[in-house]
Amino acid sequence: MESDSHHHHHHNHSTQGKNLSFAFWINTCFAIIELIGGLYTNSVAILSDSLHDLGDSISLGMAYYFHKVSAKKSDQHFSYGYKRFSLVGALINAIILIIGCVFILLEAIERISKPEHADAKGMLVLALLGVAFNFMALLRLKKGDSINEKVISLHFIEDILGWVAVLIGSIVMLFIDLPILDPILSISIMAFILFNVYKNLRHLFRIILQGIPLNIDIENIKKQILTFPEVLEVHDVHAWSMDGEYNVMSLHLVLKDLTPQITVEKIKKDLRHSLEHLNVQHVTIETEFENEICSAAIEN
């Protein structure tokens, strides 16, 4: 039974790797096609979406690379292991997207004041290709059931919506001479990208600055701890996240005097088990008895 479970886990891991690899290559190939196509059709809207796709490719590639790095265990350099390395990829990706957005926004704003004609037929062909390529990647990822695959699926849904907007814009420009529509589409796509970058950076800096993880309710955890009859008080509670998924906590318990050591060990074991269900993967527990003075309380 155990070997079946191991085989199933290995199969899922292997399938996830193949799905992510497929998504990365199809996305990267198409980002290059649309970059050339955007220059050829003179469309800043298509150049904007190529930046969006390129950002997704960088994100996919770095997520895959840093995911492998972050799996490394603790050593003499990083006592918590390499989990936080996954944040480096997210930060680099955000910086690349912001720089790209600034350049394309400057071009789009200039084109609003001096509209240039874009090749509407070329835009239409690229938009249809964009919907098709992204839909293929989406179908492949939909077969997977990991969180990673589900999150990346949302990126491809966003891309399809972006291409539908370009498709509608190109159809309008085929029938109406409206060159200003292209930079307007471009600015809309850029605004959407920057909004997502802002959300990601806000989450990223919360982790880097060791904010309390959003999926941890400290008050609820304290209430759970106080249900142990031997525990009189809990204090000096700290919680932070390594990478947005692996959460760490440290806390002090005040126990009734004369609580046997075997009971203390059982409380710690049961508490660790309870906290696993409250999104805490690693916890350091210090204990003291009711008449002891806590050194941490003195320092604070």
PDB file of C-alpha atoms in Angstrom:
ATOM      1  CA  MET A   1       0.000   0.000   0.000  1.00  0.00           C
ATOM      2  CA  GLU A   2       2.839   2.361   0.971  1.00  0.00           C
ATOM      3  CA  SER A   3       4.686   1.642  -2.284  1.00  0.00           C
ATOM      4  CA  ASP A   4       1.466   2.350  -4.259  1.00  0.00           C
ATOM      5  CA  SER A   5       1.157   5.704  -2.469  1.00  0.00           C
ATOM      6  CA  HIS A   6       4.834   6.486  -3.162  1.00  0.00           C
ATOM      7  CA  HIS A   7       4.391   5.513  -6.828  1.00  0.00           C
ATOM      8  CA  HIS A   8       1.237   7.695  -7.088  1.00  0.00           C
ATOM      9  CA  HIS A   9       3.077  10.659  -5.504  1.00  0.00           C
ATOM     10  CA  HIS A  10       6.078  10.148  -7.823  1.00  0.00           C
ATOM     11  CA  HIS A  11       3.728   9.911 -10.843  1.00  0.00           C
ATOM     12  CA  ASN A  12       1.938  13.159  -9.827  1.00  0.00           C
ATOM     13  CA  HIS A  13       5.277  14.922  -9.305  1.00  0.00           C
ATOM     14  CA  SER A  14       6.507  13.724 -12.708  1.00  0.00           C
ATOM     15  CA  THR A  15       3.244  14.741 -14.440  1.00  0.00           C
ATOM     16  CA  GLN A  16       3.346  18.165 -12.781  1.00  0.00           C
ATOM     17  CA  GLY A  17       6.927  18.665 -14.036  1.00  0.00           C
ATOM     18  CA  LYS A  18       5.906  17.718 -17.603  1.00  0.00           C
ATOM     19  CA  ASN A  19       2.839  19.983 -17.516  1.00  0.00           C
ATOM     20  CA  LEU A  20       4.867  22.957 -16.221  1.00  0.00           C
ATOM     21  CA  SER A  21       7.590  22.300 -18.800  1.00  0.00           C
ATOM     22  CA  PHE A  22       4.987  22.170 -21.616  1.00  0.00           C
ATOM     23  CA  ALA A  23       3.403  25.422 -20.378  1.00  0.00           C
ATOM     24  CA  PHE A  24       6.823  27.115 -20.161  1.00  0.00           C
ATOM     25  CA  TRP A  25       7.930  26.188 -23.708  1.00  0.00           C
ATOM     26  CA  ILE A  26       4.614  26.932 -25.424  1.00  0.00           C
ATOM     27  CA  ASN A  27       4.422  30.276 -23.596  1.00  0.00           C
ATOM     28  CA  THR A  28       8.040  31.236 -24.384  1.00  0.00           C
ATOM     29  CA  CYS A  29       7.764  30.289 -28.078  1.00  0.00           C
ATOM     30  CA  PHE A  30       4.608  32.321 -28.454  1.00  0.00           C
ATOM     31  CA  ALA A  31       6.027  35.311 -26.515  1.00  0.00           C
ATOM     32  CA  ILE A  32       8.851  35.454 -29.113  1.00  0.00           C
ATOM     33  CA  ILE A  33       6.367  35.096 -32.016  1.00  0.00           C
ATOM     34  CA  GLU A  34       4.206  37.946 -30.699  1.00  0.00           C
ATOM     35  CA  LEU A  35       7.232  40.157 -29.947  1.00  0.00           C
ATOM     36  CA  ILE A  36       8.247  39.861 -33.637  1.00  0.00           C
ATOM     37  CA  GLY A  37       4.575  40.174 -34.661  1.00  0.00           C
ATOM     38  CA  GLY A  38       4.098  43.293 -32.519  1.00  0.00           C
ATOM     39  CA  LEU A  39       7.076  44.980 -34.185  1.00  0.00           C
ATOM     40  CA  TYR A  40       5.881  43.826 -37.650  1.00  0.00           C
ATOM     41  CA  THR A  41       2.283  45.047 -37.171  1.00  0.00           C
ATOM     42  CA  ASN A  42       3.426  48.243 -35.380  1.00  0.00           C
ATOM     43  CA  SER A  43       1.004  47.406 -32.537  1.00  0.00           C
ATOM     44  CA  VAL A  44       1.808  48.467 -28.964  1.00  0.00           C
ATOM     45  CA  ALA A  45      -1.165  46.380 -27.767  1.00  0.00           C
ATOM     46  CA  ILE A  46       0.518  43.215 -29.089  1.00  0.00           C
ATOM     47  CA  LEU A  47       3.893  44.329 -27.705  1.00  0.00           C
ATOM     48  CA  SER A  48       2.142  44.818 -24.344  1.00  0.00           C
ATOM     49  CA  ASP A  49       0.742  41.305 -24.419  1.00  0.00           C
ATOM     50  CA  SER A  50       4.129  39.920 -25.473  1.00  0.00           C
ATOM     51  CA  LEU A  51       5.540  41.511 -22.301  1.00  0.00           C
ATOM     52  CA  HIS A  52       2.726  39.891 -20.301  1.00  0.00           C
ATOM     53  CA  ASP A  53       3.536  36.477 -21.822  1.00  0.00           C
ATOM     54  CA  LEU A  54       7.279  36.988 -21.408  1.00  0.00           C
ATOM     55  CA  GLY A  55       6.648  37.827 -17.736  1.00  0.00           C
ATOM     56  CA  ASP A  56       4.661  34.593 -17.373  1.00  0.00           C
ATOM     57  CA  SER A  57       7.500  32.636 -19.051  1.00  0.00           C
ATOM     58  CA  ILE A  58      10.109  34.142 -16.720  1.00  0.00           C
ATOM     59  CA  SER A  59       7.793  33.411 -13.804  1.00  0.00           C
ATOM     60  CA  LEU A  60       7.306  29.791 -14.920  1.00  0.00           C
ATOM     61  CA  GLY A  61      11.012  29.241 -15.591  1.00  0.00           C
ATOM     62  CA  MET A  62      12.204  30.795 -12.347  1.00  0.00           C
ATOM     63  CA  ALA A  63       9.448  29.136 -10.317  1.00  0.00           C
ATOM     64  CA  TYR A  64      10.619  25.786 -11.684  1.00  0.00           C
ATOM     65  CA  TYR A  65      14.319  26.562 -11.050  1.00  0.00           C
ATOM     66  CA  PHE A  66      13.892  28.071  -7.574  1.00  0.00           C
ATOM     67  CA  HIS A  67      11.418  25.321  -6.659  1.00  0.00           C
ATOM     68  CA  LYS A  68      14.249  22.823  -7.249  1.00  0.00           C
ATOM     69  CA  VAL A  69      16.675  24.992  -5.228  1.00  0.00           C
ATOM     70  CA  SER A  70      14.159  25.534  -2.427  1.00  0.00           C
ATOM     71  CA  ALA A  71      13.799  21.756  -1.989  1.00  0.00           C
ATOM     72  CA  LYS A  72      17.370  21.630  -0.614  1.00  0.00           C
ATOM     73  CA  LYS A  73      17.538  20.860   3.095  1.00  0.00           C
ATOM     74  CA  SER A  74      19.162  22.998   5.778  1.00  0.00           C
ATOM     75  CA  ASP A  75      22.946  23.223   5.849  1.00  0.00           C
ATOM     76  CA  GLN A  76      25.678  25.302   7.524  1.00  0.00           C
ATOM     77  CA  HIS A  77      24.713  28.324   5.389  1.00  0.00           C
ATOM     78  CA  PHE A  78      20.883  28.290   5.670  1.00  0.00           C
ATOM     79  CA  SER A  79      19.555  26.698   8.850  1.00  0.00           C
ATOM     80  CA  TYR A  80      15.927  26.758   7.648  1.00  0.00           C
ATOM     81  CA  GLY A  81      16.846  25.299   4.260  1.00  0.00           C
ATOM     82  CA  TYR A  82      16.452  27.076   0.917  1.00  0.00           C
ATOM     83  CA  LYS A  83      12.654  27.631   0.906  1.00  0.00           C
ATOM     84  CA  ARG A  84      12.949  31.431   0.791  1.00  0.00           C
ATOM     85  CA  PHE A  85      14.872  31.225  -2.508  1.00  0.00           C
ATOM     86  CA  SER A  86      11.513  30.855  -4.281  1.00  0.00           C
ATOM     87  CA  LEU A  87      10.857  34.524  -3.362  1.00  0.00           C
ATOM     88  CA  VAL A  88      13.941  35.620  -5.340  1.00  0.00           C
ATOM     89  CA  GLY A  89      12.299  34.477  -8.591  1.00  0.00           C
ATOM     90  CA  ALA A  90       9.111  36.398  -7.797  1.00  0.00           C
ATOM     91  CA  LEU A  91      11.080  39.579  -7.021  1.00  0.00           C
ATOM     92  CA  ILE A  92      13.197  39.411 -10.221  1.00  0.00           C
ATOM     93  CA  ASN A  93      10.052  38.762 -12.272  1.00  0.00           C
ATOM     94  CA  ALA A  94       8.279  41.795 -10.749  1.00  0.00           C
ATOM     95  CA  ILE A  95      11.272  44.083 -11.472  1.00  0.00           C
ATOM     96  CA  ILE A  96      11.471  42.896 -15.125  1.00  0.00           C
ATOM     97  CA  LEU A  97       7.726  43.453 -15.609  1.00  0.00           C
ATOM     98  CA  ILE A  98       7.813  46.964 -14.075  1.00  0.00           C
ATOM     99  CA  ILE A  99      10.743  48.057 -16.305  1.00  0.00           C
ATOM    100  CA  GLY A 100       9.014  46.610 -19.405  1.00  0.00           C
ATOM    101  CA  CYS A 101       5.713  48.275 -18.486  1.00  0.00           C
ATOM    102  CA  VAL A 102       7.386  51.704 -18.145  1.00  0.00           C
ATOM    103  CA  PHE A 103       8.929  51.486 -21.635  1.00  0.00           C
ATOM    104  CA  ILE A 104       5.704  50.318 -23.312  1.00  0.00           C
ATOM    105  CA  LEU A 105       3.545  52.834 -21.410  1.00  0.00           C
ATOM    106  CA  LEU A 106       5.790  55.707 -22.575  1.00  0.00           C
ATOM    107  CA  GLU A 107       5.400  54.486 -26.181  1.00  0.00           C
ATOM    108  CA  ALA A 108       1.620  54.035 -25.812  1.00  0.00           C
ATOM    109  CA  ILE A 109       1.145  57.524 -24.277  1.00  0.00           C
ATOM    110  CA  GLU A 110       3.131  59.062 -27.146  1.00  0.00           C
ATOM    111  CA  ARG A 111       0.936  57.203 -29.645  1.00  0.00           C
ATOM    112  CA  ILE A 112      -2.223  58.601 -28.069  1.00  0.00           C
ATOM    113  CA  SER A 113      -1.037  62.119 -28.895  1.00  0.00           C
ATOM    114  CA  LYS A 114       0.351  61.010 -32.308  1.00  0.00           C
ATOM    115  CA  PRO A 115      -1.615  57.907 -33.393  1.00  0.00           C
ATOM    116  CA  GLU A 116       0.148  55.506 -35.756  1.00  0.00           C
ATOM    117  CA  HIS A 117      -1.640  52.976 -37.939  1.00  0.00           C
ATOM    118  CA  ALA A 118      -1.242  49.349 -36.904  1.00  0.00           C
ATOM    119  CA  ASP A 119      -1.726  46.370 -39.239  1.00  0.00           C
ATOM    120  CA  ALA A 120      -5.218  45.269 -38.168  1.00  0.00           C
ATOM    121  CA  LYS A 121      -5.130  42.035 -40.252  1.00  0.00           C
ATOM    122  CA  GLY A 122      -1.789  41.041 -38.713  1.00  0.00           C
ATOM    123  CA  MET A 123      -3.158  41.852 -35.246  1.00  0.00           C
ATOM    124  CA  LEU A 124      -6.219  39.681 -35.953  1.00  0.00           C
ATOM    125  CA  VAL A 125      -4.050  36.679 -36.976  1.00  0.00           C
ATOM    126  CA  LEU A 126      -1.798  37.074 -33.900  1.00  0.00           C
ATOM    127  CA  ALA A 127      -4.822  37.444 -31.604  1.00  0.00           C
ATOM    128  CA  LEU A 128      -6.333  34.187 -32.944  1.00  0.00           C
ATOM    129  CA  LEU A 129      -2.960  32.447 -32.496  1.00  0.00           C
ATOM    130  CA  GLY A 130      -2.728  33.932 -28.977  1.00  0.00           C
ATOM    131  CA  VAL A 131      -6.097  32.497 -27.954  1.00  0.00           C
ATOM    132  CA  ALA A 132      -5.191  29.087 -29.498  1.00  0.00           C
ATOM    133  CA  PHE A 133      -1.701  28.798 -27.916  1.00  0.00           C
ATOM    134  CA  ASN A 134      -2.851  29.880 -24.457  1.00  0.00           C
ATOM    135  CA  PHE A 135      -5.909  27.612 -24.649  1.00  0.00           C
ATOM    136  CA  MET A 136      -3.641  24.608 -25.430  1.00  0.00           C
ATOM    137  CA  ALA A 137      -1.472  25.363 -22.399  1.00  0.00           C
ATOM    138  CA  LEU A 138      -4.585  25.877 -20.230  1.00  0.00           C
ATOM    139  CA  LEU A 139      -6.067  22.498 -21.260  1.00  0.00           C
ATOM    140  CA  ARG A 140      -2.783  20.733 -20.412  1.00  0.00           C
ATOM    141  CA  LEU A 141      -2.565  22.384 -16.967  1.00  0.00           C
ATOM    142  CA  LYS A 142      -6.250  21.708 -16.214  1.00  0.00           C
ATOM    143  CA  LYS A 143      -5.378  17.976 -16.146  1.00  0.00           C
ATOM    144  CA  GLY A 144      -3.152  18.581 -13.104  1.00  0.00           C
ATOM    145  CA  ASP A 145      -4.432  18.994  -9.551  1.00  0.00           C
ATOM    146  CA  SER A 146      -1.486  20.696  -7.798  1.00  0.00           C
ATOM    147  CA  ILE A 147      -1.704  24.257  -6.390  1.00  0.00           C
ATOM    148  CA  ASN A 148       1.129  25.280  -8.720  1.00  0.00           C
ATOM    149  CA  GLU A 149      -0.785  24.124 -11.797  1.00  0.00           C
ATOM    150  CA  LYS A 150      -4.004  25.805 -10.638  1.00  0.00           C
ATOM    151  CA  VAL A 151      -2.276  29.158 -10.015  1.00  0.00           C
ATOM    152  CA  ILE A 152      -0.546  29.069 -13.426  1.00  0.00           C
ATOM    153  CA  SER A 153      -3.865  28.118 -15.074  1.00  0.00           C
ATOM    154  CA  LEU A 154      -5.203  31.490 -13.877  1.00  0.00           C
ATOM    155  CA  HIS A 155      -2.314  33.225 -15.694  1.00  0.00           C
ATOM    156  CA  PHE A 156      -3.358  31.560 -18.951  1.00  0.00           C
ATOM    157  CA  ILE A 157      -7.026  32.519 -18.416  1.00  0.00           C
ATOM    158  CA  GLU A 158      -5.834  36.150 -18.000  1.00  0.00           C
ATOM    159  CA  ASP A 159      -3.778  35.832 -21.206  1.00  0.00           C
ATOM    160  CA  ILE A 160      -6.772  34.493 -23.149  1.00  0.00           C
ATOM    161  CA  LEU A 161      -8.867  37.461 -21.956  1.00  0.00           C
ATOM    162  CA  GLY A 162      -6.061  39.844 -23.014  1.00  0.00           C
ATOM    163  CA  TRP A 163      -6.001  38.289 -26.483  1.00  0.00           C
ATOM    164  CA  VAL A 164      -9.798  38.443 -26.776  1.00  0.00           C
ATOM    165  CA  ALA A 165      -9.483  42.217 -26.132  1.00  0.00           C
ATOM    166  CA  VAL A 166      -6.826  42.521 -28.898  1.00  0.00           C
ATOM    167  CA  LEU A 167      -9.032  40.387 -31.192  1.00  0.00           C
ATOM    168  CA  ILE A 168     -12.045  42.674 -30.666  1.00  0.00           C
ATOM    169  CA  GLY A 169      -9.844  45.760 -31.148  1.00  0.00           C
ATOM    170  CA  SER A 170      -8.361  44.425 -34.407  1.00  0.00           C
ATOM    171  CA  ILE A 171     -11.836  43.572 -35.789  1.00  0.00           C
ATOM    172  CA  VAL A 172     -13.021  47.115 -34.970  1.00  0.00           C
ATOM    173  CA  MET A 173      -9.921  48.596 -36.687  1.00  0.00           C
ATOM    174  CA  LEU A 174     -10.582  46.501 -39.814  1.00  0.00           C
ATOM    175  CA  PHE A 175     -13.842  48.372 -40.348  1.00  0.00           C
ATOM    176  CA  ILE A 176     -13.216  51.740 -38.644  1.00  0.00           C
ATOM    177  CA  ASP A 177     -10.128  53.926 -39.006  1.00  0.00           C
ATOM    178  CA  LEU A 178      -9.383  54.236 -35.297  1.00  0.00           C
ATOM    179  CA  PRO A 179      -5.582  54.016 -34.739  1.00  0.00           C
ATOM    180  CA  ILE A 180      -5.932  55.421 -31.173  1.00  0.00           C
ATOM    181  CA  LEU A 181      -7.632  52.132 -30.139  1.00  0.00           C
ATOM    182  CA  ASP A 182      -4.281  50.270 -30.246  1.00  0.00           C
ATOM    183  CA  PRO A 183      -2.479  52.394 -27.580  1.00  0.00           C
ATOM    184  CA  ILE A 184      -5.680  52.459 -25.469  1.00  0.00           C
ATOM    185  CA  LEU A 185      -5.709  48.622 -25.478  1.00  0.00           C
ATOM    186  CA  SER A 186      -1.995  48.671 -24.636  1.00  0.00           C
ATOM    187  CA  ILE A 187      -2.474  50.975 -21.621  1.00  0.00           C
ATOM    188  CA  SER A 188      -5.360  48.773 -20.367  1.00  0.00           C
ATOM    189  CA  ILE A 189      -3.170  45.644 -20.557  1.00  0.00           C
ATOM    190  CA  MET A 190      -0.267  47.457 -18.835  1.00  0.00           C
ATOM    191  CA  ALA A 191      -2.574  48.685 -16.045  1.00  0.00           C
ATOM    192  CA  PHE A 192      -3.751  45.099 -15.517  1.00  0.00           C
ATOM    193  CA  ILE A 193      -0.146  43.778 -15.382  1.00  0.00           C
ATOM    194  CA  LEU A 194       0.979  46.511 -12.953  1.00  0.00           C
ATOM    195  CA  PHE A 195      -2.014  45.861 -10.680  1.00  0.00           C
ATOM    196  CA  ASN A 196      -1.038  42.161 -10.455  1.00  0.00           C
ATOM    197  CA  VAL A 197       2.640  43.065  -9.889  1.00  0.00           C
ATOM    198  CA  TYR A 198       1.565  45.379  -7.039  1.00  0.00           C
ATOM    199  CA  LYS A 199      -0.483  42.584  -5.411  1.00  0.00           C
ATOM    200  CA  ASN A 200       2.394  40.110  -5.732  1.00  0.00           C
ATOM    201  CA  LEU A 201       4.970  42.587  -4.361  1.00  0.00           C
ATOM    202  CA  ARG A 202       2.758  43.449  -1.389  1.00  0.00           C
ATOM    203  CA  HIS A 203       2.480  39.736  -0.532  1.00  0.00           C
ATOM    204  CA  LEU A 204       6.213  39.236  -1.166  1.00  0.00           C
ATOM    205  CA  PHE A 205       7.318  42.070   1.138  1.00  0.00           C
ATOM    206  CA  ARG A 206       4.963  40.865   3.869  1.00  0.00           C
ATOM    207  CA  ILE A 207       6.892  37.555   3.823  1.00  0.00           C
ATOM    208  CA  ILE A 208      10.348  39.217   3.619  1.00  0.00           C
ATOM    209  CA  LEU A 209       9.491  41.590   6.514  1.00  0.00           C
ATOM    210  CA  GLN A 210       8.272  38.579   8.539  1.00  0.00           C
ATOM    211  CA  GLY A 211       4.667  39.724   8.818  1.00  0.00           C
ATOM    212  CA  ILE A 212       2.210  37.281  10.390  1.00  0.00           C
ATOM    213  CA  PRO A 213       1.039  34.946   7.582  1.00  0.00           C
ATOM    214  CA  LEU A 214      -2.483  35.734   6.385  1.00  0.00           C
ATOM    215  CA  ASN A 215      -3.593  32.109   6.905  1.00  0.00           C
ATOM    216  CA  ILE A 216      -2.577  32.112  10.596  1.00  0.00           C
ATOM    217  CA  ASP A 217      -4.991  33.319  13.296  1.00  0.00           C
ATOM    218  CA  ILE A 218      -2.854  33.839  16.424  1.00  0.00           C
ATOM    219  CA  GLU A 219      -5.828  34.517  18.726  1.00  0.00           C
ATOM    220  CA  ASN A 220      -7.477  31.268  17.623  1.00  0.00           C
ATOM    221  CA  ILE A 221      -4.182  29.398  18.178  1.00  0.00           C
ATOM    222  CA  LYS A 222      -3.892  30.821  21.718  1.00  0.00           C
ATOM    223  CA  LYS A 223      -7.468  29.666  22.480  1.00  0.00           C
ATOM    224  CA  GLN A 224      -6.639  26.160  21.196  1.00  0.00           C
ATOM    225  CA  ILE A 225      -3.476  26.014  23.354  1.00  0.00           C
ATOM    226  CA  LEU A 226      -5.370  27.090  26.488  1.00  0.00           C
ATOM    227  CA  THR A 227      -7.705  24.088  26.106  1.00  0.00           C
ATOM    228  CA  PHE A 228      -4.842  21.939  27.461  1.00  0.00           C
ATOM    229  CA  PRO A 229      -5.686  21.665  31.214  1.00  0.00           C
ATOM    230  CA  GLU A 230      -2.020  21.935  32.328  1.00  0.00           C
ATOM    231  CA  VAL A 231      -1.413  25.168  30.355  1.00  0.00           C
ATOM    232  CA  LEU A 232      -2.034  28.330  32.395  1.00  0.00           C
ATOM    233  CA  GLU A 233      -0.790  30.909  29.915  1.00  0.00           C
ATOM    234  CA  VAL A 234       0.763  31.320  26.462  1.00  0.00           C
ATOM    235  CA  HIS A 235       2.952  34.306  25.563  1.00  0.00           C
ATOM    236  CA  ASP A 236       5.838  35.506  23.395  1.00  0.00           C
ATOM    237  CA  VAL A 237       4.076  34.104  20.327  1.00  0.00           C
ATOM    238  CA  HIS A 238       5.779  34.834  16.990  1.00  0.00           C
ATOM    239  CA  ALA A 239       4.759  33.618  13.529  1.00  0.00           C
ATOM    240  CA  TRP A 240       6.289  34.180  10.119  1.00  0.00           C
ATOM    241  CA  SER A 241       6.504  32.437   6.759  1.00  0.00           C
ATOM    242  CA  MET A 242       9.507  31.147   4.847  1.00  0.00           C
ATOM    243  CA  ASP A 243       7.957  31.285   1.367  1.00  0.00           C
ATOM    244  CA  GLY A 244       4.225  31.991   1.714  1.00  0.00           C
ATOM    245  CA  GLU A 245       3.414  28.302   2.279  1.00  0.00           C
ATOM    246  CA  TYR A 246       5.815  26.978   4.943  1.00  0.00           C
ATOM    247  CA  ASN A 247       4.961  28.778   8.205  1.00  0.00           C
ATOM    248  CA  VAL A 248       7.121  28.925  11.344  1.00  0.00           C
ATOM    249  CA  MET A 249       6.116  29.749  14.924  1.00  0.00           C
ATOM    250  CA  SER A 250       7.766  30.091  18.332  1.00  0.00           C
ATOM    251  CA  LEU A 251       5.926  30.391  21.665  1.00  0.00           C
ATOM    252  CA  HIS A 252       6.242  30.069  25.460  1.00  0.00           C
ATOM    253  CA  LEU A 253       3.890  27.982  27.601  1.00  0.00           C
ATOM    254  CA  VAL A 254       3.380  28.520  31.328  1.00  0.00           C
ATOM    255  CA  LEU A 255       2.501  25.162  32.924  1.00  0.00           C
ATOM    256  CA  LYS A 256       1.119  24.233  36.327  1.00  0.00           C
ATOM    257  CA  ASP A 257       3.777  23.549  38.950  1.00  0.00           C
ATOM    258  CA  LEU A 258       4.775  19.906  39.352  1.00  0.00           C
ATOM    259  CA  THR A 259       3.584  18.951  35.853  1.00  0.00           C
ATOM    260  CA  PRO A 260       5.539  15.711  35.167  1.00  0.00           C
ATOM    261  CA  GLN A 261       8.137  15.780  32.392  1.00  0.00           C
ATOM    262  CA  ILE A 262       6.323  12.984  30.532  1.00  0.00           C
ATOM    263  CA  THR A 263       3.168  15.169  30.480  1.00  0.00           C
ATOM    264  CA  VAL A 264       5.187  18.178  29.250  1.00  0.00           C
ATOM    265  CA  GLU A 265       6.514  16.105  26.329  1.00  0.00           C
ATOM    266  CA  LYS A 266       2.986  14.864  25.524  1.00  0.00           C
ATOM    267  CA  ILE A 267       1.629  18.444  25.537  1.00  0.00           C
ATOM    268  CA  LYS A 268       4.383  19.498  23.103  1.00  0.00           C
ATOM    269  CA  LYS A 269       3.697  16.538  20.795  1.00  0.00           C
ATOM    270  CA  ASP A 270      -0.100  17.067  20.830  1.00  0.00           C
ATOM    271  CA  LEU A 271       0.332  20.803  20.336  1.00  0.00           C
ATOM    272  CA  ARG A 272       2.590  20.333  17.312  1.00  0.00           C
ATOM    273  CA  HIS A 273      -0.023  17.994  15.822  1.00  0.00           C
ATOM    274  CA  SER A 274      -2.824  20.545  16.452  1.00  0.00           C
ATOM    275  CA  LEU A 275      -0.824  23.408  14.939  1.00  0.00           C
ATOM    276  CA  GLU A 276      -0.219  21.434  11.740  1.00  0.00           C
ATOM    277  CA  HIS A 277      -3.973  21.733  11.113  1.00  0.00           C
ATOM    278  CA  LEU A 278      -3.765  25.504  11.749  1.00  0.00           C
ATOM    279  CA  ASN A 279      -1.188  26.129   8.957  1.00  0.00           C
ATOM    280  CA  VAL A 280       1.936  25.971  11.181  1.00  0.00           C
ATOM    281  CA  GLN A 281       4.517  23.580   9.742  1.00  0.00           C
ATOM    282  CA  HIS A 282       7.364  24.204  12.208  1.00  0.00           C
ATOM    283  CA  VAL A 283       7.027  25.282  15.852  1.00  0.00           C
ATOM    284  CA  THR A 284       9.527  25.886  18.677  1.00  0.00           C
ATOM    285  CA  ILE A 285       7.923  25.492  22.116  1.00  0.00           C
ATOM    286  CA  GLU A 286       9.521  26.711  25.353  1.00  0.00           C
ATOM    287  CA  THR A 287       7.981  25.795  28.689  1.00  0.00           C
ATOM    288  CA  GLU A 288       8.205  27.284  32.163  1.00  0.00           C
ATOM    289  CA  PHE A 289       6.296  26.771  35.405  1.00  0.00           C
ATOM    290  CA  GLU A 290       3.948  29.286  37.016  1.00  0.00           C
ATOM    291  CA  ASN A 291       6.427  30.598  39.580  1.00  0.00           C
ATOM    292  CA  GLU A 292       9.261  31.024  37.084  1.00  0.00           C
ATOM    293  CA  ILE A 293      10.149  34.421  35.657  1.00  0.00           C
ATOM    294  CA  CYS A 294      10.315  34.326  31.851  1.00  0.00           C
ATOM    295  CA  SER A 295      13.604  35.723  30.486  1.00  0.00           C
ATOM    296  CA  ALA A 296      11.844  36.753  27.235  1.00  0.00           C
ATOM    297  CA  ALA A 297       9.310  38.801  29.237  1.00  0.00           C
ATOM    298  CA  ILE A 298      12.176  40.630  31.000  1.00  0.00           C
ATOM    299  CA  GLU A 299      13.875  41.419  27.643  1.00  0.00           C
ATOM    300  CA  ASN A 300      10.610  42.787  26.242  1.00  0.00           C
TER     301      ASN A 300
END
